[in-house]
């Protein structure tokens, strides 16, 4: 499946805003909502897609494989879950650290088009023997 990379940057911009708000407020429920959005992304469902399609009318100049962005969503989900656990058990450095890492990755994608999770996916694929793929 091929996807429009601009849609992922759009989603990353919203995610950046949400995660920054989580860091400012310490709102575990908002982080939970973002975790749910990450889980939807892993499943290939983007709640931001209709908004993106309304705002952007031009066709993409290029498409990319959907697997790396889905992996990136899974990594974001893991960090969000760790952040939630940190907030729930009152280990603030864990909560803030995990949320900040997810924010940093989302910001890199939104601002520079560099998908850290996608790059991790590609490195893992290169290091995995072809027989196990």
mmCIF file of N, CA and C in Angstrom:
data_model
loop_
_atom_site.group_PDB
_atom_site.id
_atom_site.type_symbol
_atom_site.label_atom_id
_atom_site.label_comp_id
_atom_site.label_asym_id
_atom_site.label_seq_id
_atom_site.Cartn_x
_atom_site.Cartn_y
_atom_site.Cartn_z
ATOM 1 N N UNK A 1 0.834 -1.173 0.000
ATOM 2 C CA UNK A 1 0.000 0.000 0.000
ATOM 3 C C UNK A 1 0.882 1.240 0.000
ATOM 4 N N UNK A 2 0.534 2.203 -0.806
ATOM 5 C CA UNK A 2 1.277 3.448 -0.917
ATOM 6 C C UNK A 2 0.476 4.590 -0.273
ATOM 7 N N UNK A 3 1.181 5.517 0.380
ATOM 8 C CA UNK A 3 0.526 6.627 1.063
ATOM 9 C C UNK A 3 1.212 7.948 0.715
ATOM 10 N N UNK A 4 0.488 9.024 0.920
ATOM 11 C CA UNK A 4 0.979 10.373 0.669
ATOM 12 C C UNK A 4 1.816 10.826 1.871
ATOM 13 N N UNK A 5 3.111 11.069 1.704
ATOM 14 C CA UNK A 5 3.943 11.466 2.847
ATOM 15 C C UNK A 5 3.532 12.811 3.441
ATOM 16 N N UNK A 6 2.878 13.649 2.662
ATOM 17 C CA UNK A 6 2.422 14.939 3.197
ATOM 18 C C UNK A 6 1.372 14.746 4.279
ATOM 19 N N UNK A 7 0.556 13.699 4.135
ATOM 20 C CA UNK A 7 -0.466 13.414 5.145
ATOM 21 C C UNK A 7 0.190 13.031 6.469
ATOM 22 N N UNK A 8 1.307 12.321 6.401
ATOM 23 C CA UNK A 8 2.010 11.942 7.630
ATOM 24 C C UNK A 8 2.641 13.155 8.299
ATOM 25 N N UNK A 9 3.135 14.079 7.510
ATOM 26 C CA UNK A 9 3.698 15.308 8.090
ATOM 27 C C UNK A 9 2.597 16.140 8.731
ATOM 28 N N UNK A 10 1.429 16.163 8.110
ATOM 29 C CA UNK A 10 0.275 16.877 8.660
ATOM 30 C C UNK A 10 -0.110 16.266 10.010
ATOM 31 N N UNK A 11 -0.211 14.947 10.047
ATOM 32 C CA UNK A 11 -0.540 14.252 11.295
ATOM 33 C C UNK A 11 0.535 14.491 12.352
ATOM 34 N N UNK A 12 1.789 14.497 11.935
ATOM 35 C CA UNK A 12 2.888 14.726 12.871
ATOM 36 C C UNK A 12 2.816 16.134 13.461
ATOM 37 N N UNK A 13 2.368 17.101 12.680
ATOM 38 C CA UNK A 13 2.221 18.466 13.198
ATOM 39 C C UNK A 13 1.156 18.515 14.290
ATOM 40 N N UNK A 14 0.053 17.836 14.071
ATOM 41 C CA UNK A 14 -0.994 17.793 15.094
ATOM 42 C C UNK A 14 -0.489 17.035 16.320
ATOM 43 N N UNK A 15 0.181 15.912 16.087
ATOM 44 C CA UNK A 15 0.731 15.124 17.189
ATOM 45 C C UNK A 15 1.732 15.941 17.995
ATOM 46 N N UNK A 16 2.557 16.724 17.323
ATOM 47 C CA UNK A 16 3.507 17.596 18.004
ATOM 48 C C UNK A 16 2.776 18.544 18.945
ATOM 49 N N UNK A 17 1.707 19.138 18.467
ATOM 50 C CA UNK A 17 0.929 20.066 19.289
ATOM 51 C C UNK A 17 0.311 19.362 20.488
ATOM 52 N N UNK A 18 -0.260 18.193 20.256
ATOM 53 C CA UNK A 18 -0.902 17.437 21.339
ATOM 54 C C UNK A 18 0.131 17.044 22.394
ATOM 55 N N UNK A 19 1.267 16.516 21.962
ATOM 56 C CA UNK A 19 2.278 16.068 22.923
ATOM 57 C C UNK A 19 2.908 17.246 23.665
ATOM 58 N N UNK A 20 3.062 18.378 23.007
ATOM 59 C CA UNK A 20 3.556 19.576 23.698
ATOM 60 C C UNK A 20 2.559 19.999 24.775
ATOM 61 N N UNK A 21 1.286 19.925 24.465
ATOM 62 C CA UNK A 21 0.250 20.258 25.438
ATOM 63 C C UNK A 21 0.274 19.274 26.620
ATOM 64 N N UNK A 22 0.537 18.012 26.327
ATOM 65 C CA UNK A 22 0.656 17.017 27.408
ATOM 66 C C UNK A 22 1.813 17.398 28.327
ATOM 67 N N UNK A 23 2.944 17.779 27.761
ATOM 68 C CA UNK A 23 4.091 18.148 28.593
ATOM 69 C C UNK A 23 3.809 19.386 29.439
ATOM 70 N N UNK A 24 3.088 20.331 28.872
ATOM 71 C CA UNK A 24 2.778 21.563 29.599
ATOM 72 C C UNK A 24 1.769 21.316 30.720
ATOM 73 N N UNK A 25 0.768 20.488 30.439
ATOM 74 C CA UNK A 25 -0.318 20.289 31.398
ATOM 75 C C UNK A 25 -0.164 19.047 32.269
ATOM 76 N N UNK A 26 0.596 18.063 31.804
ATOM 77 C CA UNK A 26 0.693 16.793 32.517
ATOM 78 C C UNK A 26 -0.600 15.997 32.467
ATOM 79 N N UNK A 27 -1.410 16.250 31.448
ATOM 80 C CA UNK A 27 -2.726 15.611 31.331
ATOM 81 C C UNK A 27 -2.593 14.201 30.768
ATOM 82 N N UNK A 28 -2.754 13.214 31.645
ATOM 83 C CA UNK A 28 -2.623 11.818 31.237
ATOM 84 C C UNK A 28 -3.745 11.409 30.290
ATOM 85 N N UNK A 29 -4.913 12.021 30.420
ATOM 86 C CA UNK A 29 -6.039 11.679 29.531
ATOM 87 C C UNK A 29 -5.753 12.112 28.096
ATOM 88 N N UNK A 30 -5.116 13.259 27.952
ATOM 89 C CA UNK A 30 -4.746 13.718 26.612
ATOM 90 C C UNK A 30 -3.686 12.799 26.013
ATOM 91 N N UNK A 31 -2.758 12.354 26.827
ATOM 92 C CA UNK A 31 -1.753 11.399 26.352
ATOM 93 C C UNK A 31 -2.426 10.072 25.988
ATOM 94 N N UNK A 32 -3.439 9.693 26.748
ATOM 95 C CA UNK A 32 -4.204 8.490 26.414
ATOM 96 C C UNK A 32 -4.909 8.616 25.078
ATOM 97 N N UNK A 33 -5.460 9.796 24.823
ATOM 98 C CA UNK A 33 -6.109 10.034 23.528
ATOM 99 C C UNK A 33 -5.091 9.937 22.402
ATOM 100 N N UNK A 34 -3.896 10.479 22.626
ATOM 101 C CA UNK A 34 -2.849 10.385 21.599
ATOM 102 C C UNK A 34 -2.416 8.938 21.406
ATOM 103 N N UNK A 35 -2.352 8.179 22.485
ATOM 104 C CA UNK A 35 -2.017 6.754 22.364
ATOM 105 C C UNK A 35 -3.057 6.046 21.496
ATOM 106 N N UNK A 36 -4.314 6.380 21.688
ATOM 107 C CA UNK A 36 -5.372 5.798 20.864
ATOM 108 C C UNK A 36 -5.176 6.173 19.396
ATOM 109 N N UNK A 37 -4.799 7.415 19.132
ATOM 110 C CA UNK A 37 -4.541 7.840 17.754
ATOM 111 C C UNK A 37 -3.344 7.102 17.163
ATOM 112 N N UNK A 38 -2.313 6.875 17.978
ATOM 113 C CA UNK A 38 -1.173 6.069 17.512
ATOM 114 C C UNK A 38 -1.642 4.659 17.165
ATOM 115 N N UNK A 39 -2.490 4.078 18.010
ATOM 116 C CA UNK A 39 -2.991 2.714 17.755
ATOM 117 C C UNK A 39 -3.805 2.671 16.464
ATOM 118 N N UNK A 40 -4.592 3.695 16.218
ATOM 119 C CA UNK A 40 -5.340 3.758 14.952
ATOM 120 C C UNK A 40 -4.375 3.840 13.776
ATOM 121 N N UNK A 41 -3.293 4.602 13.939
ATOM 122 C CA UNK A 41 -2.288 4.703 12.890
ATOM 123 C C UNK A 41 -1.621 3.376 12.597
ATOM 124 N N UNK A 42 -1.365 2.596 13.633
ATOM 125 C CA UNK A 42 -0.793 1.264 13.450
ATOM 126 C C UNK A 42 -1.753 0.399 12.630
ATOM 127 N N UNK A 43 -3.046 0.591 12.868
ATOM 128 C CA UNK A 43 -4.070 -0.176 12.142
ATOM 129 C C UNK A 43 -4.310 0.367 10.736
ATOM 130 N N UNK A 44 -3.645 1.464 10.386
ATOM 131 C CA UNK A 44 -3.801 2.032 9.053
ATOM 132 C C UNK A 44 -4.974 2.981 8.921
ATOM 133 N N UNK A 45 -5.500 3.425 10.040
ATOM 134 C CA UNK A 45 -6.632 4.351 10.042
ATOM 135 C C UNK A 45 -6.136 5.697 10.551
ATOM 136 N N UNK A 46 -6.360 6.747 9.776
ATOM 137 C CA UNK A 46 -5.952 8.075 10.203
ATOM 138 C C UNK A 46 -7.174 8.965 10.363
ATOM 139 N N UNK A 47 -7.474 9.370 11.595
ATOM 140 C CA UNK A 47 -8.610 10.267 11.782
ATOM 141 C C UNK A 47 -8.364 11.654 11.185
ATOM 142 N N UNK A 48 -7.107 11.979 10.907
ATOM 143 C CA UNK A 48 -6.778 13.276 10.321
ATOM 144 C C UNK A 48 -6.882 13.282 8.800
ATOM 145 N N UNK A 49 -7.015 12.120 8.186
ATOM 146 C CA UNK A 49 -7.047 12.026 6.726
ATOM 147 C C UNK A 49 -8.146 12.889 6.095
ATOM 148 N N UNK A 50 -9.390 12.852 6.601
ATOM 149 C CA UNK A 50 -10.427 13.693 5.985
ATOM 150 C C UNK A 50 -10.100 15.189 6.061
ATOM 151 N N UNK A 51 -9.501 15.610 7.162
ATOM 152 C CA UNK A 51 -9.120 17.024 7.296
ATOM 153 C C UNK A 51 -8.030 17.353 6.289
ATOM 154 N N UNK A 52 -7.021 16.491 6.202
ATOM 155 C CA UNK A 52 -5.924 16.696 5.256
ATOM 156 C C UNK A 52 -6.459 16.766 3.823
ATOM 157 N N UNK A 53 -7.338 15.847 3.469
ATOM 158 C CA UNK A 53 -7.872 15.809 2.108
ATOM 159 C C UNK A 53 -8.699 17.051 1.793
ATOM 160 N N UNK A 54 -9.340 17.622 2.794
ATOM 161 C CA UNK A 54 -10.095 18.871 2.590
ATOM 162 C C UNK A 54 -9.171 20.052 2.364
ATOM 163 N N UNK A 55 -8.053 20.069 3.081
ATOM 164 C CA UNK A 55 -7.130 21.194 3.007
ATOM 165 C C UNK A 55 -6.199 21.127 1.801
ATOM 166 N N UNK A 56 -5.795 19.929 1.416
ATOM 167 C CA UNK A 56 -4.810 19.761 0.343
ATOM 168 C C UNK A 56 -5.500 19.136 -0.866
ATOM 169 N N UNK A 57 -5.585 19.899 -1.925
ATOM 170 C CA UNK A 57 -6.280 19.438 -3.133
ATOM 171 C C UNK A 57 -5.338 18.883 -4.195
ATOM 172 N N UNK A 58 -4.062 19.232 -4.113
ATOM 173 C CA UNK A 58 -3.131 18.789 -5.152
ATOM 174 C C UNK A 58 -2.743 17.331 -4.943
ATOM 175 N N UNK A 59 -2.537 16.612 -6.037
ATOM 176 C CA UNK A 59 -2.105 15.216 -5.900
ATOM 177 C C UNK A 59 -0.656 15.169 -5.415
ATOM 178 N N UNK A 60 -0.287 14.098 -4.743
ATOM 179 C CA UNK A 60 1.099 13.999 -4.262
ATOM 180 C C UNK A 60 2.066 13.842 -5.422
ATOM 181 N N UNK A 61 3.260 14.395 -5.264
ATOM 182 C CA UNK A 61 4.310 14.227 -6.266
ATOM 183 C C UNK A 61 4.939 12.850 -6.161
ATOM 184 N N UNK A 62 4.856 12.273 -4.974
ATOM 185 C CA UNK A 62 5.418 10.950 -4.743
ATOM 186 C C UNK A 62 4.589 10.244 -3.684
ATOM 187 N N UNK A 63 4.682 8.948 -3.687
ATOM 188 C CA UNK A 63 4.035 8.123 -2.669
ATOM 189 C C UNK A 63 5.107 7.310 -1.966
ATOM 190 N N UNK A 64 4.796 6.830 -0.773
ATOM 191 C CA UNK A 64 5.746 5.988 -0.058
ATOM 192 C C UNK A 64 5.028 4.760 0.484
ATOM 193 N N UNK A 65 5.817 3.759 0.792
ATOM 194 C CA UNK A 65 5.285 2.527 1.365
ATOM 195 C C UNK A 65 4.673 2.839 2.731
ATOM 196 N N UNK A 66 3.533 2.226 3.040
ATOM 197 C CA UNK A 66 2.833 2.479 4.300
ATOM 198 C C UNK A 66 3.486 1.786 5.498
ATOM 199 N N UNK A 67 4.307 0.769 5.268
ATOM 200 C CA UNK A 67 4.882 0.008 6.386
ATOM 201 C C UNK A 67 5.768 0.846 7.312
ATOM 202 N N UNK A 68 6.705 1.654 6.807
ATOM 203 C CA UNK A 68 7.530 2.440 7.725
ATOM 204 C C UNK A 68 6.725 3.422 8.591
ATOM 205 N N UNK A 69 5.766 4.175 8.025
ATOM 206 C CA UNK A 69 4.974 5.051 8.901
ATOM 207 C C UNK A 69 4.138 4.288 9.929
ATOM 208 N N UNK A 70 3.651 3.113 9.564
ATOM 209 C CA UNK A 70 2.904 2.310 10.550
ATOM 210 C C UNK A 70 3.827 1.875 11.684
ATOM 211 N N UNK A 71 5.037 1.491 11.346
ATOM 212 C CA UNK A 71 6.015 1.135 12.374
ATOM 213 C C UNK A 71 6.284 2.345 13.271
ATOM 214 N N UNK A 72 6.428 3.509 12.662
ATOM 215 C CA UNK A 72 6.662 4.733 13.434
ATOM 216 C C UNK A 72 5.500 4.995 14.394
ATOM 217 N N UNK A 73 4.277 4.743 13.945
ATOM 218 C CA UNK A 73 3.117 4.894 14.817
ATOM 219 C C UNK A 73 3.197 3.911 15.983
ATOM 220 N N UNK A 74 3.674 2.700 15.717
ATOM 221 C CA UNK A 74 3.818 1.702 16.781
ATOM 222 C C UNK A 74 4.851 2.150 17.812
ATOM 223 N N UNK A 75 5.942 2.721 17.342
ATOM 224 C CA UNK A 75 6.965 3.235 18.260
ATOM 225 C C UNK A 75 6.370 4.371 19.093
ATOM 226 N N UNK A 76 5.629 5.264 18.445
ATOM 227 C CA UNK A 76 4.961 6.344 19.176
ATOM 228 C C UNK A 76 3.999 5.797 20.218
ATOM 229 N N UNK A 77 3.285 4.741 19.860
ATOM 230 C CA UNK A 77 2.358 4.107 20.793
ATOM 231 C C UNK A 77 3.102 3.575 22.019
ATOM 232 N N UNK A 78 4.234 2.932 21.806
ATOM 233 C CA UNK A 78 5.016 2.402 22.927
ATOM 234 C C UNK A 78 5.440 3.535 23.857
ATOM 235 N N UNK A 79 5.947 4.623 23.300
ATOM 236 C CA UNK A 79 6.371 5.748 24.132
ATOM 237 C C UNK A 79 5.187 6.389 24.847
ATOM 238 N N UNK A 80 4.038 6.474 24.184
ATOM 239 C CA UNK A 80 2.845 7.026 24.837
ATOM 240 C C UNK A 80 2.404 6.147 26.000
ATOM 241 N N UNK A 81 2.438 4.834 25.800
ATOM 242 C CA UNK A 81 2.061 3.914 26.881
ATOM 243 C C UNK A 81 3.025 4.044 28.061
ATOM 244 N N UNK A 82 4.309 4.121 27.770
ATOM 245 C CA UNK A 82 5.298 4.307 28.838
ATOM 246 C C UNK A 82 5.030 5.628 29.560
ATOM 247 N N UNK A 83 4.705 6.671 28.807
ATOM 248 C CA UNK A 83 4.379 7.959 29.420
ATOM 249 C C UNK A 83 3.148 7.868 30.304
ATOM 250 N N UNK A 84 2.128 7.164 29.841
ATOM 251 C CA UNK A 84 0.914 6.982 30.637
ATOM 252 C C UNK A 84 1.241 6.256 31.934
ATOM 253 N N UNK A 85 2.017 5.190 31.835
ATOM 254 C CA UNK A 85 2.412 4.438 33.038
ATOM 255 C C UNK A 85 3.152 5.373 34.001
ATOM 256 N N UNK A 86 4.053 6.177 33.464
ATOM 257 C CA UNK A 86 4.787 7.121 34.309
ATOM 258 C C UNK A 86 3.871 8.090 35.036
ATOM 259 N N UNK A 87 2.888 8.621 34.321
ATOM 260 C CA UNK A 87 1.943 9.544 34.962
ATOM 261 C C UNK A 87 1.084 8.827 36.002
ATOM 262 N N UNK A 88 0.617 7.630 35.679
ATOM 263 C CA UNK A 88 -0.273 6.896 36.585
ATOM 264 C C UNK A 88 0.440 6.496 37.884
ATOM 265 N N UNK A 89 1.692 6.048 37.776
ATOM 266 C CA UNK A 89 2.421 5.623 38.979
ATOM 267 C C UNK A 89 3.233 6.773 39.602
ATOM 268 N N UNK A 90 3.041 7.985 39.084
ATOM 269 C CA UNK A 90 3.668 9.196 39.623
ATOM 270 C C UNK A 90 5.187 9.159 39.548
ATOM 271 N N UNK A 91 5.696 8.627 38.442
ATOM 272 C CA UNK A 91 7.135 8.693 38.168
ATOM 273 C C UNK A 91 7.287 9.738 37.058
ATOM 274 N N UNK A 92 7.324 10.987 37.497
ATOM 275 C CA UNK A 92 7.303 12.108 36.562
ATOM 276 C C UNK A 92 8.440 12.075 35.543
ATOM 277 N N UNK A 93 9.677 11.768 35.939
ATOM 278 C CA UNK A 93 10.736 11.737 34.912
ATOM 279 C C UNK A 93 10.446 10.719 33.798
ATOM 280 N N UNK A 94 9.877 9.579 34.145
ATOM 281 C CA UNK A 94 9.522 8.583 33.133
ATOM 282 C C UNK A 94 8.422 9.121 32.223
ATOM 283 N N UNK A 95 7.411 9.711 32.819
ATOM 284 C CA UNK A 95 6.290 10.246 32.047
ATOM 285 C C UNK A 95 6.742 11.352 31.108
ATOM 286 N N UNK A 96 7.476 12.290 31.643
ATOM 287 C CA UNK A 96 7.940 13.431 30.842
ATOM 288 C C UNK A 96 8.957 12.987 29.801
ATOM 289 N N UNK A 97 9.862 12.102 30.192
ATOM 290 C CA UNK A 97 10.883 11.629 29.253
ATOM 291 C C UNK A 97 10.282 10.898 28.064
ATOM 292 N N UNK A 98 9.369 9.971 28.328
ATOM 293 C CA UNK A 98 8.749 9.214 27.238
ATOM 294 C C UNK A 98 7.928 10.125 26.336
ATOM 295 N N UNK A 99 7.191 11.042 26.935
ATOM 296 C CA UNK A 99 6.384 11.978 26.145
ATOM 297 C C UNK A 99 7.288 12.892 25.319
ATOM 298 N N UNK A 100 8.389 13.330 25.910
ATOM 299 C CA UNK A 100 9.316 14.215 25.198
ATOM 300 C C UNK A 100 9.969 13.519 24.011
ATOM 301 N N UNK A 101 10.305 12.249 24.158
ATOM 302 C CA UNK A 101 10.900 11.498 23.039
ATOM 303 C C UNK A 101 9.896 11.395 21.892
ATOM 304 N N UNK A 102 8.649 11.077 22.212
ATOM 305 C CA UNK A 102 7.610 11.007 21.176
ATOM 306 C C UNK A 102 7.404 12.377 20.532
ATOM 307 N N UNK A 103 7.415 13.428 21.336
ATOM 308 C CA UNK A 103 7.281 14.788 20.816
ATOM 309 C C UNK A 103 8.432 15.122 19.881
ATOM 310 N N UNK A 104 9.642 14.788 20.274
ATOM 311 C CA UNK A 104 10.814 15.064 19.446
ATOM 312 C C UNK A 104 10.698 14.379 18.088
ATOM 313 N N UNK A 105 10.299 13.109 18.095
ATOM 314 C CA UNK A 105 10.163 12.369 16.835
ATOM 315 C C UNK A 105 9.059 12.972 15.962
ATOM 316 N N UNK A 106 7.940 13.331 16.574
ATOM 317 C CA UNK A 106 6.846 13.941 15.807
ATOM 318 C C UNK A 106 7.284 15.289 15.233
ATOM 319 N N UNK A 107 8.020 16.063 16.028
ATOM 320 C CA UNK A 107 8.494 17.356 15.563
ATOM 321 C C UNK A 107 9.461 17.214 14.382
ATOM 322 N N UNK A 108 10.363 16.243 14.463
ATOM 323 C CA UNK A 108 11.287 16.025 13.342
ATOM 324 C C UNK A 108 10.531 15.766 12.042
ATOM 325 N N UNK A 109 9.477 14.968 12.118
ATOM 326 C CA UNK A 109 8.686 14.666 10.930
ATOM 327 C C UNK A 109 7.912 15.897 10.463
ATOM 328 N N UNK A 110 7.265 16.583 11.395
ATOM 329 C CA UNK A 110 6.446 17.738 11.029
ATOM 330 C C UNK A 110 7.285 18.873 10.445
ATOM 331 N N UNK A 111 8.389 19.175 11.073
ATOM 332 C CA UNK A 111 9.190 20.330 10.672
ATOM 333 C C UNK A 111 10.146 20.049 9.522
ATOM 334 N N UNK A 112 10.715 18.858 9.496
ATOM 335 C CA UNK A 112 11.784 18.582 8.534
ATOM 336 C C UNK A 112 11.497 17.417 7.589
ATOM 337 N N UNK A 113 10.371 16.738 7.794
ATOM 338 C CA UNK A 113 10.058 15.586 6.956
ATOM 339 C C UNK A 113 10.938 14.388 7.239
ATOM 340 N N UNK A 114 11.571 14.375 8.408
ATOM 341 C CA UNK A 114 12.426 13.259 8.798
ATOM 342 C C UNK A 114 11.655 12.379 9.770
ATOM 343 N N UNK A 115 11.278 11.205 9.308
ATOM 344 C CA UNK A 115 10.506 10.267 10.130
ATOM 345 C C UNK A 115 11.482 9.320 10.823
ATOM 346 N N UNK A 116 11.718 9.574 12.093
ATOM 347 C CA UNK A 116 12.672 8.782 12.863
ATOM 348 C C UNK A 116 12.253 7.313 12.933
ATOM 349 N N UNK A 117 10.972 7.056 13.180
ATOM 350 C CA UNK A 117 10.474 5.681 13.231
ATOM 351 C C UNK A 117 10.607 4.977 11.890
ATOM 352 N N UNK A 118 10.388 5.737 10.801
ATOM 353 C CA UNK A 118 10.535 5.153 9.456
ATOM 354 C C UNK A 118 11.974 4.745 9.206
ATOM 355 N N UNK A 119 12.899 5.589 9.638
ATOM 356 C CA UNK A 119 14.315 5.271 9.473
ATOM 357 C C UNK A 119 14.699 4.054 10.311
ATOM 358 N N UNK A 120 14.140 3.957 11.517
ATOM 359 C CA UNK A 120 14.377 2.774 12.355
ATOM 360 C C UNK A 120 13.883 1.523 11.638
ATOM 361 N N UNK A 121 12.702 1.617 11.041
ATOM 362 C CA UNK A 121 12.126 0.485 10.299
ATOM 363 C C UNK A 121 13.071 0.040 9.186
ATOM 364 N N UNK A 122 13.584 0.998 8.424
ATOM 365 C CA UNK A 122 14.466 0.667 7.303
ATOM 366 C C UNK A 122 15.772 0.034 7.783
ATOM 367 N N UNK A 123 16.313 0.528 8.890
ATOM 368 C CA UNK A 123 17.538 -0.055 9.438
ATOM 369 C C UNK A 123 17.286 -1.487 9.898
ATOM 370 N N UNK A 124 16.177 -1.685 10.588
ATOM 371 C CA UNK A 124 15.839 -3.040 11.046
ATOM 372 C C UNK A 124 15.675 -3.977 9.857
ATOM 373 N N UNK A 125 15.024 -3.507 8.797
ATOM 374 C CA UNK A 125 14.840 -4.338 7.595
ATOM 375 C C UNK A 125 16.187 -4.709 6.972
ATOM 376 N N UNK A 126 17.124 -3.766 6.947
ATOM 377 C CA UNK A 126 18.436 -4.053 6.364
ATOM 378 C C UNK A 126 19.219 -5.054 7.203
ATOM 379 N N UNK A 127 19.019 -5.015 8.524
ATOM 380 C CA UNK A 127 19.762 -5.897 9.418
ATOM 381 C C UNK A 127 19.130 -7.265 9.574
ATOM 382 N N UNK A 128 17.868 -7.383 9.156
ATOM 383 C CA UNK A 128 17.154 -8.662 9.282
ATOM 384 C C UNK A 128 17.487 -9.536 8.084
ATOM 385 N N UNK A 129 17.856 -10.780 8.323
ATOM 386 C CA UNK A 129 18.130 -11.684 7.203
ATOM 387 C C UNK A 129 16.887 -11.842 6.314
ATOM 388 N N UNK A 130 17.092 -11.942 5.028
ATOM 389 C CA UNK A 130 16.001 -12.023 4.063
ATOM 390 C C UNK A 130 15.104 -13.226 4.313
ATOM 391 N N UNK A 131 15.629 -14.310 4.839
ATOM 392 C CA UNK A 131 14.833 -15.527 5.063
ATOM 393 C C UNK A 131 13.767 -15.335 6.138
ATOM 394 N N UNK A 132 13.956 -14.371 7.051
ATOM 395 C CA UNK A 132 12.982 -14.178 8.117
ATOM 396 C C UNK A 132 11.951 -13.110 7.795
ATOM 397 N N UNK A 133 12.013 -12.530 6.627
ATOM 398 C CA UNK A 133 11.076 -11.459 6.266
ATOM 399 C C UNK A 133 9.773 -12.012 5.792
#
